[in-house]
């Protein structure tokens, strides 16, 4: 409308003025649309509560990182995390208190992570951490740091080192290790067995269980 108004009022202007009016009339909508598209994409890739990446971002980034790791031979470890006490907080203090706990925990976790690490919230109390260039031992140390910066928040973690499989298979192994941690007790870390190893009856050879110090 502004562009048409400018043309109607300046239609007798010289060619240079009309050219400037046209360029401005074309550029302003393009810039506006570009900003709006960028905002929509950011909203689509981020969790509204925490500002972390969401499942969509995880699904976009993980295949690219696996392909890069396959070319340069670097390690990647995925950590599936599930909070132990969120339901209790929600039931006793309300969902607003649970949301505050999630926001505070993820803020502290972010301070203990590298800028290259991806922490995504994929469910209400479920998170996935992708650690590029990190083997299992270093990933265990990272999980320990997360526990140390949130001593009042207990969580279970399942670690899976990439062994050449597809991204969804890697995530499945991390989830299986997380399930083992949850069924074995709270505030525990379990390392997934090798690709193709049986997961229904984990042993010391296929899963290493680390009992974290409980803090109440």
Short mmCIF file of C-alpha atoms in Angstrom, two decimals:
data_model
loop_
_atom_site.label_atom_id
_atom_site.label_comp_id
_atom_site.label_asym_id
_atom_site.label_seq_id
_atom_site.Cartn_x
_atom_site.Cartn_y
_atom_site.Cartn_z
CA UNK A 1 0.00 0.00 0.00
CA UNK A 2 2.83 2.39 0.83
CA UNK A 3 4.52 1.56 -2.46
CA UNK A 4 1.36 2.22 -4.46
CA UNK A 5 0.82 5.44 -2.55
CA UNK A 6 4.34 6.57 -3.35
CA UNK A 7 3.84 5.79 -7.04
CA UNK A 8 0.57 7.72 -7.16
CA UNK A 9 2.11 10.79 -5.56
CA UNK A 10 5.41 10.65 -7.46
CA UNK A 11 4.34 9.30 -10.83
CA UNK A 12 5.52 12.50 -12.51
CA UNK A 13 8.90 12.42 -10.77
CA UNK A 14 12.09 11.88 -12.71
CA UNK A 15 13.26 8.32 -13.46
CA UNK A 16 15.89 8.32 -10.72
CA UNK A 17 13.32 9.14 -8.03
CA UNK A 18 10.92 6.51 -9.36
CA UNK A 19 13.74 3.94 -9.40
CA UNK A 20 14.61 4.71 -5.75
CA UNK A 21 10.93 4.46 -4.77
CA UNK A 22 10.62 1.11 -6.53
CA UNK A 23 13.76 -0.32 -4.94
CA UNK A 24 12.64 0.75 -1.46
CA UNK A 25 9.17 -0.63 -2.11
CA UNK A 26 10.64 -3.99 -3.12
CA UNK A 27 13.36 -4.16 -0.45
CA UNK A 28 11.22 -3.42 2.60
CA UNK A 29 8.78 -6.35 2.10
CA UNK A 30 11.68 -8.69 1.31
CA UNK A 31 13.49 -7.74 4.52
CA UNK A 32 10.29 -8.08 6.54
CA UNK A 33 9.53 -11.50 5.09
CA UNK A 34 13.11 -12.65 5.67
CA UNK A 35 12.98 -11.60 9.34
CA UNK A 36 9.63 -13.31 9.86
CA UNK A 37 10.82 -16.52 8.20
CA UNK A 38 13.93 -16.50 10.39
CA UNK A 39 11.81 -16.09 13.52
CA UNK A 40 9.47 -18.88 12.48
CA UNK A 41 12.39 -21.21 11.81
CA UNK A 42 13.92 -20.38 15.18
CA UNK A 43 10.60 -21.13 16.90
CA UNK A 44 10.33 -24.41 15.00
CA UNK A 45 13.79 -25.56 16.10
CA UNK A 46 13.79 -24.45 19.74
CA UNK A 47 11.94 -25.42 22.88
CA UNK A 48 9.75 -22.53 24.05
CA UNK A 49 10.31 -23.10 27.77
CA UNK A 50 14.09 -23.50 27.91
CA UNK A 51 15.30 -22.06 24.62
CA UNK A 52 17.19 -25.30 23.97
CA UNK A 53 17.03 -27.13 20.68
CA UNK A 54 14.06 -29.45 20.27
CA UNK A 55 13.60 -32.83 18.63
CA UNK A 56 13.41 -31.25 15.17
CA UNK A 57 16.79 -29.59 15.64
CA UNK A 58 18.24 -32.87 16.90
CA UNK A 59 16.93 -34.68 13.83
CA UNK A 60 18.46 -32.04 11.54
CA UNK A 61 21.87 -31.78 13.20
CA UNK A 62 22.65 -35.38 14.18
CA UNK A 63 22.84 -36.86 10.64
CA UNK A 64 25.21 -34.08 9.52
CA UNK A 65 27.48 -34.59 12.50
CA UNK A 66 27.51 -38.35 12.01
CA UNK A 67 28.46 -37.89 8.36
CA UNK A 68 31.28 -35.52 9.35
CA UNK A 69 32.47 -37.96 12.02
CA UNK A 70 32.45 -40.75 9.46
CA UNK A 71 34.78 -38.74 7.22
CA UNK A 72 37.29 -37.59 9.83
CA UNK A 73 37.04 -40.52 12.23
CA UNK A 74 36.16 -38.45 15.29
CA UNK A 75 34.08 -39.87 18.11
CA UNK A 76 30.48 -38.95 18.91
CA UNK A 77 28.62 -39.93 22.06
CA UNK A 78 24.92 -39.42 22.64
CA UNK A 79 23.49 -39.08 26.14
CA UNK A 80 19.79 -39.62 26.85
CA UNK A 81 18.72 -37.91 30.09
CA UNK A 82 15.53 -38.28 32.10
CA UNK A 83 14.81 -36.27 35.27
CA UNK A 84 13.96 -38.43 38.29
CA UNK A 85 11.91 -36.07 40.41
CA UNK A 86 9.95 -33.85 38.02
CA UNK A 87 6.66 -35.69 38.56
CA UNK A 88 7.04 -35.37 42.31
CA UNK A 89 7.67 -31.63 42.02
CA UNK A 90 4.68 -31.21 39.71
CA UNK A 91 2.39 -33.17 42.03
CA UNK A 92 3.48 -31.44 45.23
CA UNK A 93 4.34 -27.88 44.17
CA UNK A 94 2.55 -27.51 40.83
CA UNK A 95 3.62 -27.48 37.21
CA UNK A 96 4.97 -23.93 37.46
CA UNK A 97 7.50 -25.16 40.03
CA UNK A 98 8.38 -28.04 37.73
CA UNK A 99 8.94 -25.63 34.86
CA UNK A 100 11.19 -23.48 37.04
CA UNK A 101 13.21 -26.54 37.98
CA UNK A 102 13.68 -27.47 34.31
CA UNK A 103 14.69 -23.94 33.33
CA UNK A 104 17.18 -23.59 36.20
CA UNK A 105 18.67 -27.05 35.62
CA UNK A 106 19.16 -26.50 31.89
CA UNK A 107 20.75 -23.09 32.50
CA UNK A 108 23.28 -24.67 34.86
CA UNK A 109 23.89 -27.56 32.48
CA UNK A 110 24.60 -25.14 29.66
CA UNK A 111 27.39 -23.54 31.70
CA UNK A 112 29.06 -26.95 32.03
CA UNK A 113 28.92 -27.73 28.29
CA UNK A 114 30.99 -26.63 25.32
CA UNK A 115 29.54 -24.36 22.66
CA UNK A 116 29.84 -27.27 20.20
CA UNK A 117 27.65 -29.58 22.35
CA UNK A 118 23.96 -29.86 21.56
CA UNK A 119 21.52 -30.19 24.45
CA UNK A 120 17.98 -30.73 23.19
CA UNK A 121 14.74 -31.06 25.10
CA UNK A 122 12.79 -33.82 23.40
CA UNK A 123 10.02 -34.31 25.97
CA UNK A 124 8.65 -32.98 29.23
CA UNK A 125 11.53 -34.27 31.35
CA UNK A 126 13.57 -35.90 28.59
CA UNK A 127 16.74 -34.49 27.05
CA UNK A 128 19.33 -35.63 24.53
CA UNK A 129 22.92 -34.44 24.67
CA UNK A 130 25.13 -34.84 21.59
CA UNK A 131 28.85 -34.64 22.31
CA UNK A 132 30.98 -34.35 19.18
CA UNK A 133 34.62 -35.38 19.39
CA UNK A 134 33.92 -37.11 22.70
CA UNK A 135 34.39 -40.75 23.63
CA UNK A 136 32.50 -42.59 26.37
CA UNK A 137 35.00 -41.81 29.12
CA UNK A 138 34.87 -38.08 28.37
CA UNK A 139 31.07 -38.26 28.11
CA UNK A 140 30.94 -39.81 31.59
CA UNK A 141 32.96 -36.89 32.89
CA UNK A 142 30.53 -34.50 31.23
CA UNK A 143 27.55 -36.19 32.89
CA UNK A 144 29.36 -35.94 36.22
CA UNK A 145 29.79 -32.20 35.66
CA UNK A 146 26.06 -31.89 34.96
CA UNK A 147 25.31 -33.63 38.25
CA UNK A 148 27.76 -31.40 40.11
CA UNK A 149 26.22 -28.14 38.84
CA UNK A 150 22.71 -29.33 39.78
CA UNK A 151 23.15 -31.23 43.06
CA UNK A 152 19.46 -30.81 43.89
CA UNK A 153 18.29 -32.33 40.58
CA UNK A 154 18.60 -36.07 40.17
CA UNK A 155 18.50 -37.71 36.76
CA UNK A 156 19.25 -40.94 34.95
CA UNK A 157 21.48 -41.00 31.89
CA UNK A 158 22.12 -43.48 29.10
CA UNK A 159 25.33 -43.13 27.07
CA UNK A 160 25.88 -44.59 23.61
CA UNK A 161 29.03 -44.16 21.53
CA UNK A 162 28.50 -44.02 17.77
CA UNK A 163 29.57 -47.20 15.99
CA UNK A 164 28.64 -46.37 12.42
CA UNK A 165 24.89 -46.89 12.62
CA UNK A 166 22.09 -44.54 11.58
CA UNK A 167 21.17 -41.69 13.90
CA UNK A 168 17.88 -43.22 15.03
CA UNK A 169 19.68 -46.46 15.89
CA UNK A 170 22.22 -44.56 17.97
CA UNK A 171 19.43 -42.77 19.80
CA UNK A 172 17.69 -46.10 20.37
CA UNK A 173 20.80 -47.54 22.04
CA UNK A 174 21.06 -44.48 24.27
CA UNK A 175 17.36 -44.82 25.18
CA UNK A 176 17.86 -48.50 25.98
CA UNK A 177 20.72 -47.64 28.31
CA UNK A 178 18.57 -44.94 29.90
CA UNK A 179 15.78 -47.46 30.47
CA UNK A 180 18.26 -49.77 32.20
CA UNK A 181 19.36 -46.89 34.43
CA UNK A 182 15.76 -46.02 35.34
CA UNK A 183 14.79 -49.58 36.16
CA UNK A 184 17.95 -50.08 38.23
CA UNK A 185 17.36 -47.08 40.49
CA UNK A 186 17.48 -43.32 40.41
CA UNK A 187 20.36 -40.97 39.71
CA UNK A 188 22.34 -43.52 37.72
CA UNK A 189 24.34 -43.60 34.51
CA UNK A 190 24.44 -46.61 32.19
CA UNK A 191 26.74 -47.06 29.21
CA UNK A 192 25.14 -48.88 26.29
CA UNK A 193 26.62 -52.09 24.99
CA UNK A 194 28.14 -52.40 21.57
CA UNK A 195 25.98 -52.25 18.49
CA UNK A 196 24.07 -55.51 18.00
CA UNK A 197 24.71 -56.73 21.55
CA UNK A 198 21.65 -58.03 23.44
CA UNK A 199 19.99 -55.34 25.52
CA UNK A 200 17.35 -57.35 27.38
CA UNK A 201 19.80 -58.67 29.95
CA UNK A 202 22.73 -56.27 30.30
CA UNK A 203 25.89 -57.61 31.89
CA UNK A 204 29.15 -56.08 32.97
CA UNK A 205 30.47 -56.80 29.49
CA UNK A 206 27.69 -54.94 27.72
CA UNK A 207 26.78 -52.13 30.10
CA UNK A 208 28.74 -50.29 32.75
CA UNK A 209 26.60 -48.92 35.54
CA UNK A 210 27.82 -45.91 37.50
CA UNK A 211 26.04 -45.09 40.76
CA UNK A 212 25.96 -41.35 41.26
CA UNK A 213 26.08 -39.84 44.72
CA UNK A 214 22.56 -39.16 45.94
CA UNK A 215 21.91 -35.67 47.27
CA UNK A 216 18.59 -34.77 48.90
#
